[in-house]
mmCIF file of C-alpha atoms in Angstrom:
data_model
loop_
_atom_site.group_PDB
_atom_site.id
_atom_site.type_symbol
_atom_site.label_atom_id
_atom_site.label_comp_id
_atom_site.label_asym_id
_atom_site.label_seq_id
_atom_site.Cartn_x
_atom_site.Cartn_y
_atom_site.Cartn_z
ATOM 1 C CA UNK N 1298 102.252 124.140 94.590
ATOM 2 C CA UNK N 1299 102.133 121.148 97.305
ATOM 3 C CA UNK N 1300 104.673 119.450 94.773
ATOM 4 C CA UNK N 1301 106.809 122.284 95.808
ATOM 5 C CA UNK N 1302 106.484 122.343 99.320
ATOM 6 C CA UNK N 1303 106.656 118.760 99.614
ATOM 7 C CA UNK N 1304 110.127 119.363 98.056
ATOM 8 C CA UNK N 1305 110.760 122.161 99.964
ATOM 9 C CA UNK N 1306 110.104 120.179 103.459
ATOM 10 C CA UNK N 1307 112.417 117.307 102.113
ATOM 11 C CA UNK N 1308 115.483 119.826 101.406
ATOM 12 C CA UNK N 1309 114.746 121.634 104.904
ATOM 13 C CA UNK N 1310 115.049 118.659 106.647
ATOM 14 C CA UNK N 1311 118.432 117.804 105.213
ATOM 15 C CA UNK N 1312 119.962 121.452 105.372
ATOM 16 C CA UNK N 1313 118.981 121.744 109.143
ATOM 17 C CA UNK N 1314 120.153 118.177 109.913
ATOM 18 C CA UNK N 1315 123.521 118.901 108.099
ATOM 19 C CA UNK N 1316 123.821 122.103 110.663
ATOM 20 C CA UNK N 1317 123.446 119.735 113.802
ATOM 21 C CA UNK N 1318 125.221 117.443 115.544
ATOM 22 C CA UNK N 1319 123.734 114.004 113.685
ATOM 23 C CA UNK N 1320 125.187 110.961 115.769
ATOM 24 C CA UNK N 1321 123.672 108.076 113.307
ATOM 25 C CA UNK N 1322 120.715 107.543 111.058
ATOM 26 C CA UNK N 1323 118.369 104.539 111.019
ATOM 27 C CA UNK N 1324 115.988 103.871 108.762
ATOM 28 C CA UNK N 1325 112.128 102.929 110.091
ATOM 29 C CA UNK N 1326 109.647 100.432 107.987
ATOM 30 C CA UNK N 1327 106.011 100.385 109.141
ATOM 31 C CA UNK N 1328 103.442 97.729 107.069
ATOM 32 C CA UNK N 1329 99.779 97.022 106.898
ATOM 33 C CA UNK N 1330 98.165 94.006 105.293
ATOM 34 C CA UNK N 1331 94.665 93.155 105.631
ATOM 35 C CA UNK N 1332 92.239 90.964 103.210
ATOM 36 C CA UNK N 1333 88.864 89.202 102.923
ATOM 37 C CA UNK N 1334 87.227 87.487 100.413
ATOM 38 C CA UNK N 1335 85.284 91.273 99.981
ATOM 39 C CA UNK N 1336 88.227 93.534 100.127
ATOM 40 C CA UNK N 1337 91.629 94.504 101.440
ATOM 41 C CA UNK N 1338 94.202 96.642 102.260
ATOM 42 C CA UNK N 1339 98.147 97.042 102.051
ATOM 43 C CA UNK N 1340 100.712 99.757 103.370
ATOM 44 C CA UNK N 1341 103.990 100.758 103.499
ATOM 45 C CA UNK N 1342 105.269 103.704 105.415
ATOM 46 C CA UNK N 1343 109.221 104.306 105.261
ATOM 47 C CA UNK N 1344 110.993 106.985 107.396
ATOM 48 C CA UNK N 1345 114.453 108.098 107.275
ATOM 49 C CA UNK N 1346 115.399 109.544 110.555
ATOM 50 C CA UNK N 1347 118.832 111.543 111.754
ATOM 51 C CA UNK N 1348 119.423 111.184 115.357
ATOM 52 C CA UNK N 1349 120.485 114.044 117.345
ATOM 53 C CA UNK N 1350 122.162 114.380 120.434
ATOM 54 C CA UNK N 1351 121.561 110.404 120.492
ATOM 55 C CA UNK N 1352 117.484 111.202 122.468
ATOM 56 C CA UNK N 1353 116.253 112.721 119.405
ATOM 57 C CA UNK N 1354 115.324 111.766 115.945
ATOM 58 C CA UNK N 1355 113.228 113.598 113.204
ATOM 59 C CA UNK N 1356 113.452 113.180 109.573
ATOM 60 C CA UNK N 1357 110.776 112.672 106.235
ATOM 61 C CA UNK N 1358 108.406 109.813 105.882
ATOM 62 C CA UNK N 1359 106.422 108.798 103.297
ATOM 63 C CA UNK N 1360 103.365 106.621 102.529
ATOM 64 C CA UNK N 1361 101.723 104.785 100.135
ATOM 65 C CA UNK N 1362 98.576 102.307 100.486
ATOM 66 C CA UNK N 1363 96.146 100.605 98.115
ATOM 67 C CA UNK N 1364 92.483 99.711 98.989
ATOM 68 C CA UNK N 1365 90.223 97.671 97.200
ATOM 69 C CA UNK N 1366 86.650 96.568 97.896
ATOM 70 C CA UNK N 1367 84.268 94.013 95.963
ATOM 71 C CA UNK N 1368 80.955 94.510 98.678
ATOM 72 C CA UNK N 1369 77.843 93.308 96.935
ATOM 73 C CA UNK N 1370 79.148 94.299 93.797
ATOM 74 C CA UNK N 1371 80.307 97.899 93.926
ATOM 75 C CA UNK N 1372 83.684 97.413 93.453
ATOM 76 C CA UNK N 1373 86.560 99.641 93.763
ATOM 77 C CA UNK N 1374 89.935 100.488 94.043
ATOM 78 C CA UNK N 1375 92.054 103.707 95.483
ATOM 79 C CA UNK N 1376 95.455 104.376 95.812
ATOM 80 C CA UNK N 1377 96.640 106.937 99.088
ATOM 81 C CA UNK N 1378 100.171 108.109 98.747
ATOM 82 C CA UNK N 1379 102.316 111.278 100.330
ATOM 83 C CA UNK N 1380 104.838 112.385 102.742
ATOM 84 C CA UNK N 1381 105.873 114.466 106.045
ATOM 85 C CA UNK N 1382 107.696 114.675 108.683
ATOM 86 C CA UNK N 1383 108.216 113.597 112.447
ATOM 87 C CA UNK N 1384 110.066 113.925 115.104
ATOM 88 C CA UNK N 1385 110.694 111.412 117.857
ATOM 89 C CA UNK N 1386 112.200 112.145 121.523
ATOM 90 C CA UNK N 1387 113.876 109.779 123.741
ATOM 91 C CA UNK N 1388 114.368 108.726 126.895
ATOM 92 C CA UNK N 1389 116.994 105.451 127.434
ATOM 93 C CA UNK N 1390 116.002 103.762 130.725
ATOM 94 C CA UNK N 1391 118.571 100.772 132.298
ATOM 95 C CA UNK N 1392 117.828 97.733 129.799
ATOM 96 C CA UNK N 1393 116.826 97.392 126.400
ATOM 97 C CA UNK N 1394 113.618 99.500 126.354
ATOM 98 C CA UNK N 1395 113.306 103.268 125.713
ATOM 99 C CA UNK N 1396 110.302 105.410 126.453
ATOM 100 C CA UNK N 1397 109.834 108.126 123.490
ATOM 101 C CA UNK N 1398 107.842 110.835 122.848
ATOM 102 C CA UNK N 1399 106.292 111.410 119.092
ATOM 103 C CA UNK N 1400 105.038 114.135 116.959
ATOM 104 C CA UNK N 1401 104.134 112.772 113.098
ATOM 105 C CA UNK N 1402 102.530 115.071 110.531
ATOM 106 C CA UNK N 1403 102.005 113.168 107.129
ATOM 107 C CA UNK N 1404 100.180 115.059 104.125
ATOM 108 C CA UNK N 1405 98.322 111.781 101.678
ATOM 109 C CA UNK N 1406 96.546 112.229 98.875
ATOM 110 C CA UNK N 1407 93.064 110.231 99.743
ATOM 111 C CA UNK N 1408 90.872 110.485 96.655
ATOM 112 C CA UNK N 1409 87.842 108.845 98.443
ATOM 113 C CA UNK N 1410 85.778 109.496 101.457
ATOM 114 C CA UNK N 1411 85.942 106.939 103.911
ATOM 115 C CA UNK N 1412 83.034 108.115 105.942
ATOM 116 C CA UNK N 1413 81.042 107.377 102.752
ATOM 117 C CA UNK N 1414 82.715 104.655 100.638
ATOM 118 C CA UNK N 1415 82.273 104.373 97.099
ATOM 119 C CA UNK N 1416 81.782 108.268 96.715
ATOM 120 C CA UNK N 1417 84.808 110.320 95.240
ATOM 121 C CA UNK N 1418 85.306 113.694 97.005
ATOM 122 C CA UNK N 1419 85.218 116.458 94.784
ATOM 123 C CA UNK N 1420 87.493 119.130 96.955
ATOM 124 C CA UNK N 1421 89.427 118.615 99.627
ATOM 125 C CA UNK N 1422 91.285 115.461 98.365
ATOM 126 C CA UNK N 1423 94.751 115.681 100.115
ATOM 127 C CA UNK N 1424 94.140 114.561 104.071
ATOM 128 C CA UNK N 1425 96.421 116.496 106.863
ATOM 129 C CA UNK N 1426 97.332 114.200 110.213
ATOM 130 C CA UNK N 1427 99.045 115.355 113.112
ATOM 131 C CA UNK N 1428 99.801 112.488 115.129
ATOM 132 C CA UNK N 1429 100.842 113.139 119.165
ATOM 133 C CA UNK N 1430 101.635 110.203 121.138
ATOM 134 C CA UNK N 1431 104.190 108.120 122.361
ATOM 135 C CA UNK N 1432 105.501 104.262 123.316
ATOM 136 C CA UNK N 1433 108.932 101.999 123.644
ATOM 137 C CA UNK N 1434 111.596 101.403 121.257
ATOM 138 C CA UNK N 1435 112.681 98.321 122.222
ATOM 139 C CA UNK N 1436 116.388 97.170 120.366
ATOM 140 C CA UNK N 1437 116.962 93.659 119.640
ATOM 141 C CA UNK N 1438 120.708 94.552 118.878
ATOM 142 C CA UNK N 1439 122.924 97.385 117.802
ATOM 143 C CA UNK N 1440 121.115 97.472 114.802
ATOM 144 C CA UNK N 1441 117.785 96.288 114.866
ATOM 145 C CA UNK N 1442 114.822 97.793 116.907
ATOM 146 C CA UNK N 1443 111.297 98.236 116.981
ATOM 147 C CA UNK N 1444 108.868 101.460 117.972
ATOM 148 C CA UNK N 1445 105.758 100.536 119.546
ATOM 149 C CA UNK N 1446 103.387 102.804 120.085
ATOM 150 C CA UNK N 1447 100.103 104.941 120.514
ATOM 151 C CA UNK N 1448 99.043 107.982 118.169
ATOM 152 C CA UNK N 1449 96.122 110.219 118.526
ATOM 153 C CA UNK N 1450 95.104 112.447 115.281
ATOM 154 C CA UNK N 1451 95.022 115.989 116.498
ATOM 155 C CA UNK N 1452 93.298 117.135 112.677
ATOM 156 C CA UNK N 1453 91.221 113.931 112.267
ATOM 157 C CA UNK N 1454 90.101 114.718 108.611
ATOM 158 C CA UNK N 1455 87.101 113.058 106.884
ATOM 159 C CA UNK N 1456 88.955 111.359 104.160
ATOM 160 C CA UNK N 1457 92.231 110.173 106.216
ATOM 161 C CA UNK N 1458 93.144 106.738 105.377
ATOM 162 C CA UNK N 1459 93.565 106.182 108.782
ATOM 163 C CA UNK N 1460 90.037 106.267 109.831
ATOM 164 C CA UNK N 1461 89.197 102.304 109.650
ATOM 165 C CA UNK N 1462 92.490 101.688 111.420
ATOM 166 C CA UNK N 1463 91.320 103.424 114.627
ATOM 167 C CA UNK N 1464 90.819 101.118 117.503
ATOM 168 C CA UNK N 1465 88.990 102.973 120.249
ATOM 169 C CA UNK N 1466 85.358 103.064 119.474
ATOM 170 C CA UNK N 1467 82.400 103.908 121.020
ATOM 171 C CA UNK N 1468 79.233 101.803 121.303
ATOM 172 C CA UNK N 1469 75.579 102.521 122.110
ATOM 173 C CA UNK N 1470 73.287 99.731 124.431
ATOM 174 C CA UNK N 1471 72.046 97.719 120.900
ATOM 175 C CA UNK N 1472 76.143 97.243 119.605
ATOM 176 C CA UNK N 1473 76.007 99.895 116.817
ATOM 177 C CA UNK N 1474 79.227 102.175 116.491
ATOM 178 C CA UNK N 1475 78.601 105.771 117.780
ATOM 179 C CA UNK N 1476 81.615 107.714 117.858
ATOM 180 C CA UNK N 1477 85.448 106.364 116.915
ATOM 181 C CA UNK N 1478 87.944 108.041 118.554
ATOM 182 C CA UNK N 1479 91.642 109.212 115.829
ATOM 183 C CA UNK N 1480 93.650 106.531 117.947
ATOM 184 C CA UNK N 1481 96.060 104.400 116.467
ATOM 185 C CA UNK N 1482 98.531 102.124 117.385
ATOM 186 C CA UNK N 1483 101.603 101.866 114.876
ATOM 187 C CA UNK N 1484 104.465 99.267 114.816
ATOM 188 C CA UNK N 1485 108.242 100.145 112.972
ATOM 189 C CA UNK N 1486 110.957 98.341 112.574
ATOM 190 C CA UNK N 1487 114.402 100.612 112.819
ATOM 191 C CA UNK N 1488 117.768 99.628 110.897
ATOM 192 C CA UNK N 1489 120.623 101.819 112.036
ATOM 193 C CA UNK N 1490 122.459 102.697 109.094
ATOM 194 C CA UNK N 1491 126.651 102.692 109.694
#
């Protein structure tokens, strides 16, 4: 059923964009890589955007992420994958930079709990994320651009693969993290498609 809904979403987006004035298209690529002698992770998240009326970008997104760890002999690896949709509203200013607001939804297959590592979940293996935020779009030239933004996950699922990337943390007097806020930064490279 979930695969059907995902395929239905892609075809619905294509049907809607066929009926609206699409001025151009772009491919967005965001990635991540980090490794140490005990663990590592890499991810790639392409987005295919349809530019509507030069100010709105909408389209499907996909993500695949691979994590591994060998912490004190406890080794595990996992693959996270899924897709979703996004919408960015852009306000062009004078010069090369543009301010944008973003809504991004992804539904990701996340087989492990990031709150308690090495424990496989028995239910809720799919993690919904709903990011709301914004940032700047900087055009390098007519073909290449860079999105830099900060997003807040409204759902903050316990098995969200983004939990390890949340950068806004609250610590107590001993320096122990007591709360993690679901805020993430994103850097996406955009390529206009002729």
